[in-house]
XYZ file of C-alpha atoms in Angstrom:
522
model
C -0.141 0.103 -0.086
C 1.323 3.632 -0.932
C 2.171 5.367 2.217
C 0.384 8.091 3.281
C 1.048 11.737 3.756
C -0.857 14.020 6.380
C -0.855 17.659 6.225
C -1.982 19.753 9.205
C -3.461 23.259 9.222
C -4.901 25.577 12.197
C -7.491 28.067 11.060
C -4.933 30.709 10.457
C -2.384 28.615 9.208
C 0.532 29.588 11.442
C 2.298 26.447 10.706
C 2.388 23.367 8.531
C 3.736 19.832 9.508
C 4.389 16.887 7.292
C 4.373 13.367 8.383
C 5.544 10.076 6.795
C 3.657 6.964 7.510
C 6.344 4.388 6.475
C 9.850 4.432 8.021
C 13.332 5.578 6.733
C 16.015 3.342 7.095
C 19.003 5.330 6.283
C 20.031 9.127 6.637
C 18.609 11.980 4.003
C 20.562 11.370 0.964
C 23.680 13.811 0.962
C 22.053 14.908 -2.765
C 18.713 15.820 -1.482
C 19.427 18.042 1.347
C 16.291 20.225 0.578
C 12.878 19.816 -0.577
C 13.164 20.576 -4.428
C 10.201 22.268 -6.456
C 9.376 18.930 -8.166
C 8.757 17.342 -5.377
C 6.982 19.971 -3.589
C 4.810 19.766 -6.552
C 4.307 15.890 -6.570
C 3.458 15.749 -3.025
C 0.620 18.586 -3.536
C -0.804 17.035 -6.531
C -1.010 13.274 -5.598
C -4.659 12.722 -4.399
C -6.479 10.734 -1.958
C -6.041 8.275 -0.297
C -2.446 9.280 -0.630
C -2.334 12.611 0.494
C -4.672 13.605 3.138
C -5.615 16.944 4.192
C -7.127 18.065 7.653
C -8.397 21.255 8.815
C -9.455 22.046 12.626
C -12.799 23.767 10.978
C -15.091 22.432 8.505
C -15.669 25.604 7.139
C -12.337 26.476 6.344
C -12.078 28.068 2.553
C -8.205 27.892 2.352
C -7.573 26.042 -0.930
C -4.702 23.960 -2.402
C -2.935 26.966 -3.796
C -2.797 28.614 -0.137
C -0.934 25.384 0.862
C 1.297 25.876 -2.129
C 2.271 29.603 -0.985
C 2.846 28.249 2.237
C 5.392 25.820 1.056
C 7.271 28.291 -0.665
C 8.123 30.057 2.707
C 11.418 29.025 3.763
C 10.485 28.333 7.514
C 7.936 26.735 6.405
C 10.103 24.369 4.129
C 12.495 23.982 6.927
C 9.981 22.804 9.422
C 8.679 20.706 6.651
C 11.513 18.586 5.807
C 12.876 18.395 9.352
C 9.259 16.689 10.548
C 9.718 14.554 7.628
C 13.199 13.267 8.590
C 12.720 12.901 12.215
C 10.019 10.141 11.689
C 11.299 6.972 13.633
C 13.482 4.132 11.294
C 13.009 0.916 11.403
C 16.298 -0.372 13.056
C 18.120 -1.928 9.989
C 20.541 -3.740 12.066
C 17.435 -5.817 13.276
C 16.546 -6.914 9.507
C 19.518 -6.661 7.552
C 19.650 -10.454 6.406
C 16.093 -10.295 5.742
C 16.768 -7.139 3.471
C 19.970 -8.735 2.204
C 17.857 -11.605 0.767
C 17.791 -14.262 3.585
C 14.416 -15.634 2.404
C 14.874 -14.488 -1.172
C 13.017 -11.155 -0.419
C 9.893 -13.083 -0.096
C 7.047 -10.884 0.643
C 9.250 -7.651 0.341
C 8.722 -6.519 -3.158
C 4.937 -6.515 -3.387
C 3.915 -4.507 -1.537
C 7.558 -2.658 -1.444
C 9.328 -2.651 1.763
C 9.958 0.777 2.657
C 13.154 -0.444 4.146
C 14.082 -2.647 1.302
C 13.220 0.286 -1.170
C 15.652 2.918 0.856
C 18.738 0.022 0.714
C 17.999 -0.272 -2.868
C 18.673 3.087 -3.597
C 21.420 3.376 -1.178
C 23.456 0.760 -2.748
C 22.335 2.046 -6.260
C 24.080 5.256 -5.177
C 26.879 3.646 -4.466
C 26.992 2.266 -8.036
C 26.053 5.734 -9.438
C 29.176 7.543 -7.845
C 31.231 5.490 -10.337
C 29.436 7.462 -13.098
C 29.990 10.737 -11.046
C 33.108 9.942 -10.628
C 34.448 8.897 -14.182
C 36.484 10.880 -16.237
C 34.928 10.272 -19.854
C 36.581 13.792 -21.302
C 38.340 12.483 -24.328
C 40.434 15.832 -23.949
C 41.474 15.190 -20.695
C 45.060 13.814 -19.611
C 43.082 11.777 -17.036
C 40.403 10.428 -19.534
C 39.229 6.603 -18.485
C 40.206 7.306 -14.580
C 38.692 8.716 -11.375
C 38.437 12.185 -10.907
C 38.808 11.620 -7.316
C 41.713 10.438 -5.127
C 40.631 7.303 -3.422
C 41.018 9.206 0.261
C 38.523 11.755 -0.737
C 36.383 9.969 -3.133
C 33.104 9.990 -1.022
C 33.388 13.675 0.294
C 34.281 15.287 -3.271
C 30.950 13.082 -4.235
C 29.031 14.891 -1.245
C 28.355 11.268 0.011
C 30.375 11.360 3.003
C 27.572 10.995 4.859
C 27.068 7.606 3.711
C 29.985 6.314 6.467
C 32.254 4.572 4.108
C 36.090 4.668 3.286
C 37.513 3.077 -0.155
C 39.945 1.086 0.404
C 41.171 0.379 -2.856
C 40.123 1.285 -6.476
C 39.829 -1.550 -9.525
C 41.473 -1.280 -12.858
C 41.159 -3.124 -15.971
C 43.113 -3.491 -19.759
C 41.388 -2.500 -22.123
C 39.343 -4.861 -23.757
C 39.392 -5.834 -27.391
C 36.101 -7.812 -27.470
C 34.019 -4.912 -25.917
C 35.654 -1.864 -27.237
C 33.174 0.637 -26.749
C 32.952 -0.013 -23.120
C 36.776 2.061 -22.431
C 36.903 5.699 -22.676
C 40.257 6.590 -24.625
C 41.952 10.220 -24.767
C 42.127 11.773 -28.099
C 45.520 12.090 -27.611
C 48.328 9.043 -26.126
C 50.781 11.673 -25.414
C 51.093 12.483 -21.156
C 47.783 10.549 -20.329
C 47.577 8.872 -17.187
C 47.847 5.443 -18.747
C 47.267 4.092 -22.531
C 45.953 0.745 -21.434
C 43.674 1.081 -18.440
C 40.417 1.986 -17.171
C 39.242 2.798 -13.882
C 36.282 0.050 -13.381
C 34.768 0.876 -9.596
C 35.914 0.594 -6.184
C 35.811 -1.237 -2.714
C 34.826 0.752 0.353
C 34.002 -0.454 4.199
C 31.617 0.966 6.470
C 32.906 3.053 9.468
C 32.389 2.094 12.905
C 29.413 4.575 13.482
C 27.877 3.177 10.313
C 28.754 -0.540 11.069
C 26.650 -0.105 14.106
C 23.582 1.484 12.257
C 23.778 -1.128 9.707
C 24.492 -4.059 12.448
C 27.421 -5.590 10.515
C 30.602 -4.570 9.081
C 29.676 -4.066 4.944
C 32.118 -4.074 2.442
C 31.001 -2.554 -0.601
C 32.412 -3.499 -4.548
C 30.867 -1.196 -7.168
C 31.468 -1.603 -10.835
C 31.459 1.194 -13.159
C 28.977 0.441 -16.452
C 29.342 1.951 -19.422
C 29.629 5.923 -20.278
C 28.454 5.254 -24.107
C 24.972 4.923 -25.101
C 24.159 1.186 -25.602
C 26.526 0.324 -28.440
C 28.335 -2.084 -26.519
C 25.704 -4.591 -26.797
C 26.418 -4.936 -30.343
C 30.010 -6.184 -28.969
C 28.978 -8.903 -26.933
C 30.145 -12.246 -28.521
C 27.102 -13.803 -27.384
C 29.080 -16.919 -26.808
C 29.765 -19.258 -23.827
C 33.038 -19.778 -22.207
C 33.682 -22.170 -18.962
C 34.992 -20.418 -16.091
C 37.342 -22.811 -15.455
C 39.529 -22.173 -18.690
C 39.807 -18.617 -17.025
C 41.130 -19.865 -13.792
C 38.027 -19.913 -11.084
C 38.276 -23.097 -9.351
C 34.646 -24.605 -10.252
C 34.960 -28.247 -10.669
C 31.667 -28.301 -13.243
C 33.057 -27.669 -16.603
C 29.574 -27.021 -17.755
C 29.478 -23.720 -15.643
C 29.541 -20.935 -18.846
C 29.845 -17.399 -18.856
C 29.625 -14.859 -22.001
C 33.421 -14.493 -23.213
C 33.402 -10.918 -23.224
C 32.755 -10.586 -19.474
C 35.203 -13.186 -18.347
C 37.406 -11.650 -20.421
C 37.020 -8.394 -19.112
C 37.167 -9.527 -15.785
C 40.418 -11.633 -16.103
C 42.574 -9.904 -18.714
C 45.922 -8.019 -17.450
C 48.819 -6.270 -19.089
C 52.342 -6.981 -17.341
C 53.589 -3.970 -18.730
C 51.137 -1.454 -17.291
C 51.271 0.061 -13.813
C 47.455 -0.186 -12.886
C 46.560 -3.528 -14.913
C 49.433 -5.735 -14.379
C 46.778 -7.628 -12.191
C 43.657 -8.834 -13.457
C 40.200 -7.085 -12.020
C 39.690 -10.540 -10.541
C 42.752 -10.637 -8.864
C 42.465 -6.974 -7.378
C 38.758 -7.623 -6.022
C 40.018 -11.246 -4.519
C 42.763 -9.776 -2.533
C 41.144 -6.738 -1.128
C 37.901 -8.535 0.115
C 39.734 -11.547 1.385
C 41.959 -9.172 3.135
C 39.026 -7.112 4.588
C 36.941 -10.471 5.504
C 39.659 -11.994 7.597
C 40.652 -8.400 9.461
C 37.253 -7.580 10.486
C 35.780 -11.243 10.590
C 38.642 -13.093 12.576
C 40.829 -9.949 14.013
C 37.853 -7.881 14.804
C 35.166 -10.671 15.610
C 32.607 -8.787 13.868
C 29.852 -10.029 11.470
C 30.702 -9.231 7.697
C 29.002 -8.556 4.633
C 29.874 -8.381 1.197
C 27.617 -6.241 -0.842
C 28.200 -6.071 -4.716
C 26.556 -3.726 -6.784
C 26.541 -2.436 -10.274
C 24.666 -0.956 -13.386
C 24.562 -2.087 -16.881
C 27.585 -4.176 -17.772
C 28.758 -3.256 -14.185
C 26.147 -5.499 -13.255
C 27.873 -8.249 -15.002
C 30.700 -7.691 -13.134
C 29.108 -7.708 -10.191
C 27.484 -11.132 -10.833
C 30.883 -12.583 -12.320
C 32.771 -11.304 -9.218
C 30.185 -12.170 -6.453
C 30.400 -15.734 -7.948
C 34.132 -15.699 -8.104
C 34.379 -14.346 -4.129
C 32.190 -17.659 -3.174
C 34.099 -20.247 -5.665
C 37.502 -19.053 -4.655
C 36.550 -18.770 -1.060
C 37.531 -15.229 -0.431
C 34.879 -14.866 1.632
C 35.962 -17.330 3.952
C 38.507 -16.509 6.951
C 41.111 -18.786 8.145
C 39.174 -19.596 11.052
C 35.866 -20.493 9.061
C 33.792 -17.550 9.218
C 31.838 -16.951 6.039
C 30.862 -13.543 5.061
C 27.348 -13.176 3.735
C 27.053 -11.964 -0.078
C 24.499 -9.658 -1.558
C 24.497 -8.678 -5.073
C 22.146 -5.702 -5.740
C 22.260 -4.712 -9.447
C 20.666 -2.752 -11.918
C 19.578 -3.066 -15.497
C 21.981 -5.873 -16.285
C 22.739 -8.508 -18.907
C 22.679 -12.256 -18.737
C 25.490 -13.556 -17.793
C 25.525 -17.411 -18.101
C 24.016 -20.260 -18.998
C 21.730 -22.702 -16.720
C 24.259 -24.485 -15.120
C 25.801 -21.182 -13.930
C 22.828 -20.015 -12.074
C 22.507 -23.401 -10.669
C 25.673 -23.368 -9.168
C 25.444 -19.703 -8.246
C 21.907 -20.071 -6.480
C 21.687 -23.659 -5.098
C 25.190 -24.706 -4.559
C 26.922 -21.396 -3.273
C 23.752 -19.947 -1.929
C 24.352 -16.411 -3.222
C 21.450 -14.014 -3.116
C 21.210 -11.860 -5.964
C 18.089 -9.025 -6.571
C 18.078 -7.677 -9.967
C 16.238 -4.234 -10.659
C 15.225 -3.545 -14.260
C 12.730 -1.214 -16.327
C 10.512 -3.756 -18.379
C 11.034 -1.343 -21.436
C 14.800 -1.528 -21.327
C 16.616 -3.879 -23.776
C 19.521 -4.263 -22.029
C 18.408 -7.293 -19.627
C 17.167 -8.837 -22.579
C 20.452 -9.864 -23.809
C 22.327 -11.852 -24.425
C 20.220 -14.864 -25.090
C 17.492 -13.110 -26.950
C 16.234 -16.531 -28.203
C 17.089 -19.257 -25.869
C 16.889 -18.135 -22.124
C 15.019 -18.894 -19.081
C 11.588 -17.525 -20.251
C 11.080 -20.446 -23.072
C 9.080 -23.312 -22.229
C 11.354 -26.031 -20.610
C 11.361 -28.583 -23.543
C 13.535 -25.977 -25.503
C 15.349 -24.886 -22.580
C 16.668 -28.266 -22.026
C 17.409 -28.821 -25.615
C 19.251 -25.486 -25.974
C 21.357 -26.000 -22.751
C 24.105 -27.316 -24.204
C 24.162 -24.639 -27.131
C 26.837 -21.878 -26.774
C 24.232 -18.957 -26.685
C 21.704 -20.361 -24.201
C 21.740 -17.559 -21.214
C 19.588 -17.660 -17.735
C 19.378 -14.427 -15.336
C 20.168 -15.493 -11.788
C 18.109 -14.398 -8.561
C 15.285 -12.468 -8.047
C 13.816 -10.078 -10.461
C 12.262 -6.567 -9.360
C 10.477 -5.253 -12.654
C 9.727 -1.309 -12.652
C 8.140 0.557 -15.195
C 9.121 4.202 -16.206
C 5.839 4.822 -17.970
C 4.427 5.236 -14.382
C 6.239 8.097 -13.179
C 4.283 11.072 -14.110
C 7.692 12.997 -14.108
C 9.092 11.175 -17.240
C 8.099 11.903 -20.436
C 7.518 9.979 -23.564
C 10.725 9.037 -25.892
C 12.113 6.687 -28.087
C 15.738 6.582 -26.586
C 16.419 3.218 -25.310
C 19.834 4.906 -23.254
C 16.935 6.877 -21.021
C 15.202 3.578 -20.110
C 18.647 2.228 -19.013
C 19.603 5.247 -16.920
C 20.558 4.217 -13.481
C 19.228 7.428 -12.200
C 15.624 6.939 -13.563
C 16.320 3.345 -11.891
C 16.627 5.084 -8.435
C 13.731 7.317 -9.243
C 11.504 4.804 -10.250
C 12.490 2.669 -6.859
C 11.510 5.880 -4.868
C 7.992 5.928 -6.436
C 7.259 2.105 -6.472
C 4.898 0.944 -3.699
C 3.971 -2.498 -5.553
C 2.241 -3.687 -8.889
C -0.634 -1.537 -9.682
C -0.030 0.641 -6.719
C 0.144 4.462 -7.471
C 3.525 5.971 -8.077
C 4.442 8.078 -4.802
C 7.725 9.216 -3.976
C 8.757 7.919 -0.784
C 12.304 8.841 0.342
C 12.444 12.533 -0.536
C 15.024 11.842 -3.418
C 15.016 14.783 -5.814
C 13.688 13.758 -9.413
C 15.888 16.607 -10.834
C 18.692 13.811 -10.503
C 17.022 11.970 -13.408
C 18.390 14.441 -16.051
C 21.922 14.307 -14.836
C 23.407 12.722 -17.762
C 20.110 12.207 -19.709
C 17.111 13.839 -21.265
C 14.002 11.931 -19.514
C 11.994 14.550 -17.204
C 9.263 16.241 -18.666
C 9.922 20.041 -19.849
C 7.870 21.872 -17.661
C 9.937 20.846 -14.655
C 12.731 23.066 -16.285
C 15.605 21.023 -15.322
C 18.194 21.087 -18.288
C 19.133 17.596 -19.837
C 22.754 16.303 -19.036
C 23.128 18.753 -16.305
C 25.890 17.607 -14.597
C 29.437 18.987 -15.541
C 32.406 20.061 -13.825
C 32.790 23.726 -13.625
C 34.486 24.789 -17.034
C 34.901 21.164 -17.934
C 37.691 20.724 -15.149
C 40.242 23.816 -16.594
C 41.729 26.381 -14.337
C 43.471 29.855 -14.719
C 47.074 29.331 -14.294
C 49.159 32.537 -12.547
C 50.030 33.345 -15.706
C 46.016 33.844 -16.657
C 46.529 30.848 -19.350
C 43.751 28.210 -18.742
C 45.000 24.701 -18.409
C 43.938 21.258 -16.843
C 45.342 21.010 -13.669
C 47.673 18.235 -11.689
C 46.111 15.494 -10.198
C 47.112 13.569 -7.059
C 49.090 10.742 -7.953
C 46.804 7.816 -8.518
C 46.695 5.171 -6.378
C 47.420 1.849 -8.290
C 47.820 -1.757 -6.280
C 48.850 -2.341 -2.222
C 52.307 -3.323 -1.682
C 51.241 -6.831 -0.451
C 49.428 -8.009 -3.508
C 51.850 -10.693 -4.087
C 51.323 -11.984 -0.459
C 47.664 -12.300 -0.532
C 47.398 -13.802 -4.177
C 49.759 -16.477 -2.787
C 47.281 -16.842 0.224
C 44.699 -17.621 -2.577
C 46.737 -19.853 -4.562
C 46.917 -17.287 -7.670
C 50.262 -16.658 -7.513
C 52.289 -19.502 -9.155
C 54.193 -19.295 -12.108
C 53.692 -15.235 -11.948
C 56.972 -12.806 -12.515
C 57.504 -9.749 -10.521
């Protein structure tokens, strides 16, 4: 059932208060620190039963327009949002395992559980941070890297209140099988790297956030593509056994899409940033953190992997690898809980991959998608989990038969009154649009009502999807002066950045402990 909003007015309108009948599970998003005009309009235009007005006198003649006027006053807005934020939150520390798929999200999706919604948005923000931090300007010397240093990552993105610290960055070598996924500078001279691209990061909750969450949380966030959707055409749609790439799976029939596994496992010994594969980077860092917090600190540990688009495929593949390789196990036998929250991701592997992922390794994945988005429909357009069981069994041995894993949450952008009609599939695929749809989703057939106060203007950060009368320009997020600064002599130039982090000095030690350092030259 949709949440209820109550506005209480005195006869003379001296004040206005707002209460939200559902609970919040996380601090207000730092990117939505005030009530936007779009959100005001939405709240005031939503009809009963989701918006309820009450006055102390039955003959009160004040109209809806007077309420809008009141909301425009700064004092009233502050009180409005202060009351909104102070609603008591359910304790996430008591429900986190349920929210992370202990029961496969049974009873939490329809109607939508408010605590799950806010957690999905929160982890979606971690994935969105990969886009916001990525330098995709081909005229930048740092094109393909993170614009912000690891130590100040969340601070520079306005996410310091999230309570996480980045422990390492993830890199991959340019992949010839998915070329449009990689971003290159127009010049190969004086660039940060000619072969590497920044792929995401690993972060861990600080002590205060750990207390709120009820466990120490390790986030692995993978970047998706910043181009439109051309990379779909680059998928070879060909399955390959994971055991051929060093993943210790005893079943040779467990297969994944060849481009994904190459992107995950390729490395270049001549490159400072990708001399270790993305696989080696994530396995060693997660193992180190799980061992430290699980054994040395004696804490309960979760590993939450998130990503959007092609980053979703890497999230599924890396989570599977973490479990298959044993990187989530400590020497004392403690196992970290692993959950994947993916957004608009393609299929990754075949039916045997799905079976091992879910039944053998017990991994939990919740996939959020827009029903109109083409990306979750590939690869495996003709042979997939939706065909008849007879056809599925017949096609299982073919190199083009794919199956989605986990539980699916289907959204529909046509239910949002904020979004316009468009034929641009990149809008359907946009991550900010998915988070907006999550904010308004309360269950199948329920009215679209924004629940957490998330600003709808964020939808147009990197696309053109909001209706024009909201007066939010498309593609509005950009660096001031596109990152150019004025030097002391008056000339405009690209500033130098802090030294980019590559790999910790103890990589070889942790690779050896995982059994991945044999026959390596350093």
